[in-house]
């Protein structure tokens, strides 16, 4: 049972604001923006939010505030002259959040709230079942676990295809330490809904507690195959014993100045903007930036009816191919040339798996259709990629994809 916040962003601008290790300038600016939103001075708030992001382009808090502000302005007057611009700006800031913090559950949830809200809190079809589910939630809230179990079992009797009820029972048994029972209900949940990463995550947790690390890993991969950006699956993957080496989400290595250059449409960034990048890798990243900016400009020209830009797999593939052409030349001429992310992509490309790398490293919810079609065309490739490129002790695992 997923208990999540509503996507009414006005609620996110609470009067009590907690900042954790935030730059004092960011804190002050955000408080000013919240005051403007509270007073319904949305045009001024949007302007201040743009200034905040420009002053702090690599700040998660700045982009989150700009996203909330622009979306609130859009909601206030969606058909107004600035409606499309405000929505476009809000979604650019939302995508930026996901790229800045790929392991942030908050950013993941905000993204899903816009693109696929039904996944956050799936409800039964039968009105009578909806009432039973509400009773179960009430029992859980009051710590009346046995009554909650009975109500959930009745929900399953009336609507056996409702995966969330099986998952909720699995979570209850897991919390009790009854891992075999948790496993049974998690398996039922994944049979009912293979597109939900939460069910596979519960399977992985139960297998891990029962000492079966390989099945835990397999189900973590299935969880990410359902949603490659699901933060809890990535976090558990980094915590399992994988031979003493940590699994990393490669998106964490993506250089922030590159994100900002693309966001601003700077096709030829100057040296100052890219100064945080190593000199040896700048040529490759310049090619990537140019390809992304050009792709987006051409897309806008061709599809002028778009209300907002939709980031696509083809865009990323085009840019990474251009990047790797340059990086291959650099690596061939300089034996000391190293870059964690570029070397990773080059190895994946050499193995014919750069497409899988893109979905694993950069998946956003608006890519769902591209990802679904890709999985149908290349069944098993996602799991194969994980064993070969993501898991550090892949060669020592007895279990293999399809085995």
Short mmCIF file of C-alpha atoms in Angstrom, two decimals:
data_model
loop_
_atom_site.label_atom_id
_atom_site.label_comp_id
_atom_site.label_asym_id
_atom_site.label_seq_id
_atom_site.Cartn_x
_atom_site.Cartn_y
_atom_site.Cartn_z
CA UNK A 1 0.00 0.00 0.00
CA UNK A 2 1.68 3.21 -1.12
CA UNK A 3 0.98 6.20 1.10
CA UNK A 4 2.27 9.20 -0.81
CA UNK A 5 1.71 12.92 -0.94
CA UNK A 6 -0.74 14.53 -3.28
CA UNK A 7 0.64 16.39 -6.26
CA UNK A 8 -0.93 19.65 -5.04
CA UNK A 9 2.27 21.60 -5.01
CA UNK A 10 0.86 24.38 -2.92
CA UNK A 11 1.06 21.90 -0.06
CA UNK A 12 4.77 21.50 -0.67
CA UNK A 13 5.33 25.16 0.14
CA UNK A 14 4.77 24.66 3.84
CA UNK A 15 5.21 27.54 6.25
CA UNK A 16 7.79 25.50 8.13
CA UNK A 17 10.86 25.00 6.00
CA UNK A 18 13.77 22.80 6.99
CA UNK A 19 17.14 23.32 5.32
CA UNK A 20 19.87 20.70 5.67
CA UNK A 21 23.35 22.11 5.03
CA UNK A 22 21.92 24.64 2.59
CA UNK A 23 23.81 27.71 1.41
CA UNK A 24 22.49 30.72 3.40
CA UNK A 25 21.89 32.60 0.13
CA UNK A 26 19.75 29.74 -1.19
CA UNK A 27 17.83 29.58 2.07
CA UNK A 28 17.10 33.30 2.02
CA UNK A 29 16.02 33.30 -1.63
CA UNK A 30 13.73 30.29 -1.14
CA UNK A 31 12.03 31.96 1.81
CA UNK A 32 11.41 35.04 -0.35
CA UNK A 33 9.93 32.89 -3.12
CA UNK A 34 7.65 31.05 -0.70
CA UNK A 35 6.42 34.39 0.65
CA UNK A 36 5.62 35.55 -2.88
CA UNK A 37 3.75 32.30 -3.68
CA UNK A 38 1.83 32.56 -0.40
CA UNK A 39 0.78 36.11 -1.37
CA UNK A 40 -0.24 34.86 -4.86
CA UNK A 41 2.44 37.03 -6.51
CA UNK A 42 3.28 34.23 -8.90
CA UNK A 43 4.90 36.25 -11.69
CA UNK A 44 7.36 37.74 -9.23
CA UNK A 45 7.94 34.28 -7.68
CA UNK A 46 8.69 32.78 -11.10
CA UNK A 47 11.18 35.57 -11.82
CA UNK A 48 12.90 35.07 -8.45
CA UNK A 49 13.02 31.30 -9.00
CA UNK A 50 14.80 31.83 -12.34
CA UNK A 51 17.34 34.07 -10.61
CA UNK A 52 17.84 31.46 -7.88
CA UNK A 53 18.62 28.70 -10.39
CA UNK A 54 20.96 30.96 -12.37
CA UNK A 55 22.85 31.83 -9.19
CA UNK A 56 22.99 28.20 -7.98
CA UNK A 57 22.82 25.97 -11.09
CA UNK A 58 24.04 22.85 -9.26
CA UNK A 59 21.74 23.14 -6.23
CA UNK A 60 19.03 20.52 -5.75
CA UNK A 61 17.06 22.89 -3.50
CA UNK A 62 17.19 25.66 -6.11
CA UNK A 63 15.84 23.49 -8.91
CA UNK A 64 13.19 21.93 -6.68
CA UNK A 65 11.95 25.39 -5.68
CA UNK A 66 11.92 26.55 -9.31
CA UNK A 67 9.98 23.44 -10.31
CA UNK A 68 7.39 23.97 -7.58
CA UNK A 69 7.07 27.69 -8.32
CA UNK A 70 6.64 27.34 -12.08
CA UNK A 71 4.21 24.47 -11.71
CA UNK A 72 2.17 26.43 -9.20
CA UNK A 73 2.09 29.38 -11.62
CA UNK A 74 0.94 27.04 -14.41
CA UNK A 75 -1.78 25.54 -12.25
CA UNK A 76 -3.00 29.01 -11.36
CA UNK A 77 -3.65 29.92 -15.00
CA UNK A 78 -2.94 26.97 -17.33
CA UNK A 79 -4.57 28.62 -20.36
CA UNK A 80 -2.89 31.96 -19.82
CA UNK A 81 -0.32 33.46 -22.20
CA UNK A 82 2.56 32.09 -20.13
CA UNK A 83 0.99 28.72 -19.33
CA UNK A 84 3.04 26.65 -21.78
CA UNK A 85 6.26 28.41 -20.80
CA UNK A 86 5.63 27.84 -17.10
CA UNK A 87 4.85 24.16 -17.62
CA UNK A 88 7.90 23.71 -19.85
CA UNK A 89 10.13 25.43 -17.29
CA UNK A 90 8.68 23.40 -14.42
CA UNK A 91 9.34 20.11 -16.20
CA UNK A 92 12.87 21.15 -17.17
CA UNK A 93 13.58 21.80 -13.50
CA UNK A 94 11.98 18.45 -12.59
CA UNK A 95 14.20 16.59 -15.07
CA UNK A 96 17.17 18.50 -13.68
CA UNK A 97 16.29 17.28 -10.17
CA UNK A 98 16.34 13.69 -11.34
CA UNK A 99 19.73 14.17 -13.01
CA UNK A 100 21.24 16.01 -10.03
CA UNK A 101 20.02 13.41 -7.54
CA UNK A 102 19.27 10.08 -9.23
CA UNK A 103 19.00 8.37 -5.82
CA UNK A 104 16.52 10.88 -4.36
CA UNK A 105 13.18 9.27 -3.56
CA UNK A 106 11.56 12.70 -3.35
CA UNK A 107 12.66 13.64 -6.88
CA UNK A 108 11.57 10.22 -8.19
CA UNK A 109 8.17 10.58 -6.55
CA UNK A 110 7.65 14.11 -7.87
CA UNK A 111 8.49 12.94 -11.38
CA UNK A 112 6.11 10.00 -11.17
CA UNK A 113 3.41 12.27 -9.76
CA UNK A 114 3.35 14.18 -13.03
CA UNK A 115 4.02 11.46 -15.59
CA UNK A 116 2.29 8.42 -14.10
CA UNK A 117 0.41 9.27 -10.87
CA UNK A 118 -1.71 6.09 -10.91
CA UNK A 119 1.41 4.09 -10.09
CA UNK A 120 1.93 5.92 -6.80
CA UNK A 121 -1.32 4.89 -5.20
CA UNK A 122 -3.17 2.25 -7.23
CA UNK A 123 -6.77 1.76 -6.12
CA UNK A 124 -9.12 -1.24 -6.51
CA UNK A 125 -11.84 -1.24 -9.16
CA UNK A 126 -14.69 -2.40 -6.94
CA UNK A 127 -16.24 0.32 -4.67
CA UNK A 128 -16.82 -2.27 -1.94
CA UNK A 129 -13.16 -3.24 -2.12
CA UNK A 130 -12.17 0.42 -1.91
CA UNK A 131 -14.06 0.67 1.38
CA UNK A 132 -12.36 -2.46 2.74
CA UNK A 133 -9.00 -1.06 1.74
CA UNK A 134 -9.75 2.19 3.57
CA UNK A 135 -10.58 0.15 6.67
CA UNK A 136 -7.29 -1.75 6.34
CA UNK A 137 -5.38 1.51 6.09
CA UNK A 138 -7.17 2.78 9.16
CA UNK A 139 -6.28 -0.36 11.10
CA UNK A 140 -2.64 -0.04 10.08
CA UNK A 141 -2.62 3.60 11.14
CA UNK A 142 -3.96 2.56 14.53
CA UNK A 143 -1.45 -0.30 14.89
CA UNK A 144 -4.28 -2.87 14.76
CA UNK A 145 -2.25 -5.19 12.58
CA UNK A 146 -4.39 -8.32 12.90
CA UNK A 147 -7.50 -6.46 11.85
CA UNK A 148 -5.56 -4.97 8.93
CA UNK A 149 -4.48 -8.46 7.85
CA UNK A 150 -8.08 -9.69 7.93
CA UNK A 151 -9.30 -6.69 5.93
CA UNK A 152 -6.54 -7.11 3.34
CA UNK A 153 -7.30 -10.81 3.00
CA UNK A 154 -10.92 -9.89 2.32
CA UNK A 155 -9.75 -7.35 -0.26
CA UNK A 156 -7.84 -10.12 -2.04
CA UNK A 157 -10.87 -12.44 -1.92
CA UNK A 158 -13.04 -9.81 -3.60
CA UNK A 159 -10.38 -8.52 -6.00
CA UNK A 160 -7.58 -11.11 -6.35
CA UNK A 161 -5.88 -9.14 -9.12
CA UNK A 162 -5.24 -6.13 -6.89
CA UNK A 163 -1.47 -6.45 -6.45
CA UNK A 164 -1.12 -3.72 -3.82
CA UNK A 165 -3.09 -5.77 -1.27
CA UNK A 166 -0.75 -8.74 -1.69
CA UNK A 167 2.18 -6.38 -1.33
CA UNK A 168 0.76 -4.80 1.83
CA UNK A 169 0.35 -8.21 3.44
CA UNK A 170 3.90 -9.06 2.42
CA UNK A 171 5.16 -5.90 4.10
CA UNK A 172 3.29 -6.75 7.30
CA UNK A 173 4.81 -10.23 7.45
CA UNK A 174 8.24 -8.84 6.62
CA UNK A 175 7.99 -6.37 9.50
CA UNK A 176 7.19 -9.31 11.80
CA UNK A 177 10.26 -11.19 10.63
CA UNK A 178 8.12 -13.84 8.91
CA UNK A 179 10.18 -13.72 5.72
CA UNK A 180 8.85 -16.87 4.08
CA UNK A 181 5.30 -15.52 4.30
CA UNK A 182 6.50 -12.13 3.06
CA UNK A 183 8.09 -13.93 0.12
CA UNK A 184 4.84 -15.70 -0.71
CA UNK A 185 2.82 -12.50 -0.86
CA UNK A 186 5.56 -10.60 -2.71
CA UNK A 187 5.61 -13.32 -5.37
CA UNK A 188 1.84 -13.00 -5.73
CA UNK A 189 2.17 -9.20 -6.06
CA UNK A 190 4.77 -9.46 -8.83
CA UNK A 191 2.67 -12.05 -10.67
CA UNK A 192 -0.24 -9.59 -10.66
CA UNK A 193 1.83 -6.55 -11.62
CA UNK A 194 5.28 -7.05 -13.15
CA UNK A 195 5.53 -3.33 -13.86
CA UNK A 196 5.71 -2.35 -10.20
CA UNK A 197 9.29 -2.19 -8.85
CA UNK A 198 8.08 -2.30 -5.23
CA UNK A 199 6.99 -5.95 -5.39
CA UNK A 200 10.35 -7.10 -6.72
CA UNK A 201 12.09 -4.99 -4.08
CA UNK A 202 10.16 -6.80 -1.34
CA UNK A 203 11.12 -10.12 -2.93
CA UNK A 204 14.78 -9.04 -2.88
CA UNK A 205 14.59 -7.95 0.76
CA UNK A 206 12.94 -11.22 1.82
CA UNK A 207 15.49 -13.32 -0.08
CA UNK A 208 18.31 -11.31 1.46
CA UNK A 209 16.96 -11.91 4.98
CA UNK A 210 16.63 -15.63 4.18
CA UNK A 211 20.30 -15.69 3.15
CA UNK A 212 19.79 -16.12 -0.60
CA UNK A 213 21.87 -13.23 -1.95
CA UNK A 214 21.78 -14.35 -5.56
CA UNK A 215 17.97 -14.40 -5.64
CA UNK A 216 18.04 -11.03 -3.87
CA UNK A 217 20.25 -9.65 -6.64
CA UNK A 218 18.12 -11.20 -9.37
CA UNK A 219 14.99 -9.57 -7.97
CA UNK A 220 16.70 -6.22 -7.54
CA UNK A 221 17.50 -6.37 -11.24
CA UNK A 222 13.85 -7.18 -11.95
CA UNK A 223 12.83 -4.22 -9.78
CA UNK A 224 15.03 -1.92 -11.83
CA UNK A 225 13.84 -3.56 -15.04
CA UNK A 226 10.36 -2.39 -14.01
CA UNK A 227 11.70 1.09 -13.24
CA UNK A 228 15.43 1.73 -13.82
CA UNK A 229 15.25 4.92 -11.77
CA UNK A 230 13.67 3.43 -8.62
CA UNK A 231 15.90 4.74 -5.78
CA UNK A 232 15.22 2.08 -3.08
CA UNK A 233 16.32 -0.71 -5.43
CA UNK A 234 19.57 1.11 -6.20
CA UNK A 235 20.16 1.79 -2.53
CA UNK A 236 19.67 -1.85 -1.53
CA UNK A 237 21.88 -2.95 -4.40
CA UNK A 238 24.72 -0.86 -2.98
CA UNK A 239 24.20 -2.35 0.50
CA UNK A 240 24.34 -6.06 -0.38
CA UNK A 241 27.55 -8.03 0.01
CA UNK A 242 28.90 -8.12 -3.53
CA UNK A 243 32.43 -9.20 -2.82
CA UNK A 244 33.55 -6.07 -1.01
CA UNK A 245 33.02 -3.70 -3.94
CA UNK A 246 30.21 -1.17 -4.05
CA UNK A 247 27.78 -0.96 -6.91
CA UNK A 248 27.52 2.60 -8.20
CA UNK A 249 24.82 4.41 -10.09
CA UNK A 250 26.90 5.76 -12.97
CA UNK A 251 24.67 8.82 -13.30
CA UNK A 252 26.33 10.09 -10.12
CA UNK A 253 29.48 10.64 -12.21
CA UNK A 254 27.75 12.84 -14.77
CA UNK A 255 29.38 16.33 -14.74
CA UNK A 256 27.01 19.03 -13.53
CA UNK A 257 28.45 21.78 -15.79
CA UNK A 258 27.41 19.68 -18.80
CA UNK A 259 23.84 19.52 -17.50
CA UNK A 260 23.77 23.29 -17.09
CA UNK A 261 25.19 24.02 -20.55
CA UNK A 262 22.50 21.84 -22.17
CA UNK A 263 19.77 23.30 -19.98
CA UNK A 264 20.75 26.79 -21.10
CA UNK A 265 21.08 25.81 -24.76
CA UNK A 266 24.77 26.74 -24.84
CA UNK A 267 25.98 24.84 -27.89
CA UNK A 268 29.61 25.96 -27.55
CA UNK A 269 30.36 26.47 -23.83
CA UNK A 270 33.46 28.45 -22.90
CA UNK A 271 36.38 27.14 -20.86
CA UNK A 272 35.13 28.81 -17.69
CA UNK A 273 31.85 26.88 -17.77
CA UNK A 274 33.69 23.57 -18.23
CA UNK A 275 36.58 24.24 -15.88
CA UNK A 276 35.44 21.52 -13.45
CA UNK A 277 35.95 18.89 -16.18
CA UNK A 278 39.34 17.33 -16.78
CA UNK A 279 41.11 18.83 -19.79
CA UNK A 280 41.42 15.45 -21.46
CA UNK A 281 37.66 14.84 -21.46
CA UNK A 282 36.43 18.30 -22.49
CA UNK A 283 36.51 17.63 -26.21
CA UNK A 284 34.24 14.61 -25.81
CA UNK A 285 31.83 16.47 -23.56
CA UNK A 286 31.72 19.40 -26.00
CA UNK A 287 30.58 17.00 -28.71
CA UNK A 288 27.90 15.65 -26.37
CA UNK A 289 26.64 19.12 -25.47
CA UNK A 290 26.51 20.26 -29.11
CA UNK A 291 24.58 17.14 -30.14
CA UNK A 292 22.03 17.54 -27.34
CA UNK A 293 21.42 21.23 -27.96
CA UNK A 294 21.12 20.73 -31.72
CA UNK A 295 18.77 17.76 -31.28
CA UNK A 296 16.45 19.75 -29.02
CA UNK A 297 16.41 22.76 -31.35
CA UNK A 298 15.55 20.62 -34.36
CA UNK A 299 12.83 18.78 -32.42
CA UNK A 300 11.20 22.05 -31.42
CA UNK A 301 11.25 23.28 -35.02
CA UNK A 302 9.71 20.07 -36.35
CA UNK A 303 7.11 19.69 -33.63
CA UNK A 304 5.97 23.23 -32.90
CA UNK A 305 2.70 21.95 -31.44
CA UNK A 306 4.57 20.53 -28.43
CA UNK A 307 3.44 22.09 -25.15
CA UNK A 308 6.69 21.04 -23.50
CA UNK A 309 9.86 19.27 -24.56
CA UNK A 310 9.94 15.52 -24.03
CA UNK A 311 13.42 14.10 -23.45
CA UNK A 312 13.89 10.91 -25.51
CA UNK A 313 16.09 7.86 -25.80
CA UNK A 314 16.99 8.78 -29.39
CA UNK A 315 18.28 12.16 -28.23
CA UNK A 316 20.58 10.55 -25.66
CA UNK A 317 21.79 7.88 -28.05
CA UNK A 318 22.66 10.50 -30.69
CA UNK A 319 24.66 12.56 -28.21
CA UNK A 320 26.52 9.62 -26.66
CA UNK A 321 27.53 8.27 -30.06
CA UNK A 322 29.04 11.68 -30.92
CA UNK A 323 30.77 11.77 -27.54
CA UNK A 324 32.22 8.28 -27.92
CA UNK A 325 33.62 9.02 -31.37
CA UNK A 326 35.74 11.78 -29.84
CA UNK A 327 36.59 9.82 -26.69
CA UNK A 328 37.75 6.83 -28.75
CA UNK A 329 40.18 9.09 -30.63
CA UNK A 330 41.39 10.68 -27.39
CA UNK A 331 41.91 7.28 -25.72
CA UNK A 332 43.81 5.95 -28.74
CA UNK A 333 46.20 8.89 -28.79
CA UNK A 334 46.65 9.21 -25.01
CA UNK A 335 47.21 6.03 -23.01
CA UNK A 336 46.73 7.95 -19.75
CA UNK A 337 43.32 9.35 -20.69
CA UNK A 338 40.81 8.24 -18.06
CA UNK A 339 37.24 9.11 -17.20
CA UNK A 340 35.05 6.81 -15.12
CA UNK A 341 31.83 7.52 -16.98
CA UNK A 342 33.26 7.80 -20.50
CA UNK A 343 35.29 4.61 -20.11
CA UNK A 344 32.18 2.83 -18.84
CA UNK A 345 30.13 3.94 -21.84
CA UNK A 346 32.92 3.03 -24.23
CA UNK A 347 33.11 -0.50 -22.80
CA UNK A 348 29.32 -0.82 -23.05
CA UNK A 349 29.42 0.46 -26.63
CA UNK A 350 32.13 -2.02 -27.59
CA UNK A 351 29.88 -4.79 -26.25
CA UNK A 352 26.86 -3.51 -28.19
CA UNK A 353 25.13 -2.43 -24.99
CA UNK A 354 25.19 1.37 -25.07
CA UNK A 355 21.38 1.31 -25.40
CA UNK A 356 21.09 -0.59 -22.11
CA UNK A 357 23.55 1.81 -20.47
CA UNK A 358 21.38 4.77 -21.46
CA UNK A 359 18.24 3.29 -19.93
CA UNK A 360 20.07 2.27 -16.75
CA UNK A 361 21.93 5.55 -16.28
CA UNK A 362 19.39 8.11 -17.53
CA UNK A 363 15.89 6.65 -17.36
CA UNK A 364 13.18 9.22 -16.70
CA UNK A 365 9.48 8.40 -16.53
CA UNK A 366 8.73 10.17 -19.82
CA UNK A 367 10.95 7.53 -21.50
CA UNK A 368 8.55 4.75 -20.45
CA UNK A 369 7.29 4.07 -23.99
CA UNK A 370 10.82 3.96 -25.46
CA UNK A 371 11.92 1.62 -22.68
CA UNK A 372 8.92 -0.70 -23.04
CA UNK A 373 9.44 -1.02 -26.79
CA UNK A 374 13.17 -1.64 -26.30
CA UNK A 375 12.54 -4.46 -23.80
CA UNK A 376 10.16 -6.12 -26.23
CA UNK A 377 12.72 -5.89 -29.01
CA UNK A 378 15.65 -7.07 -26.87
CA UNK A 379 14.29 -9.45 -24.19
CA UNK A 380 16.89 -10.31 -21.57
CA UNK A 381 19.31 -7.55 -22.57
CA UNK A 382 18.62 -5.44 -19.49
CA UNK A 383 19.45 -8.27 -17.11
CA UNK A 384 22.46 -9.30 -19.18
CA UNK A 385 23.79 -5.74 -18.99
CA UNK A 386 23.52 -5.75 -15.19
CA UNK A 387 25.50 -8.94 -14.81
CA UNK A 388 28.19 -7.77 -17.19
CA UNK A 389 28.54 -4.08 -16.34
CA UNK A 390 26.82 -3.19 -13.08
CA UNK A 391 27.57 -6.01 -10.66
CA UNK A 392 31.24 -5.97 -9.69
CA UNK A 393 31.60 -9.71 -9.22
CA UNK A 394 29.52 -10.75 -12.22
CA UNK A 395 31.97 -13.42 -13.34
CA UNK A 396 31.80 -15.22 -9.99
CA UNK A 397 28.00 -15.46 -9.81
CA UNK A 398 26.69 -18.93 -10.45
CA UNK A 399 23.33 -17.63 -11.58
CA UNK A 400 23.21 -16.23 -15.10
CA UNK A 401 20.48 -14.42 -17.03
CA UNK A 402 17.95 -16.94 -18.20
CA UNK A 403 19.41 -19.61 -15.93
#
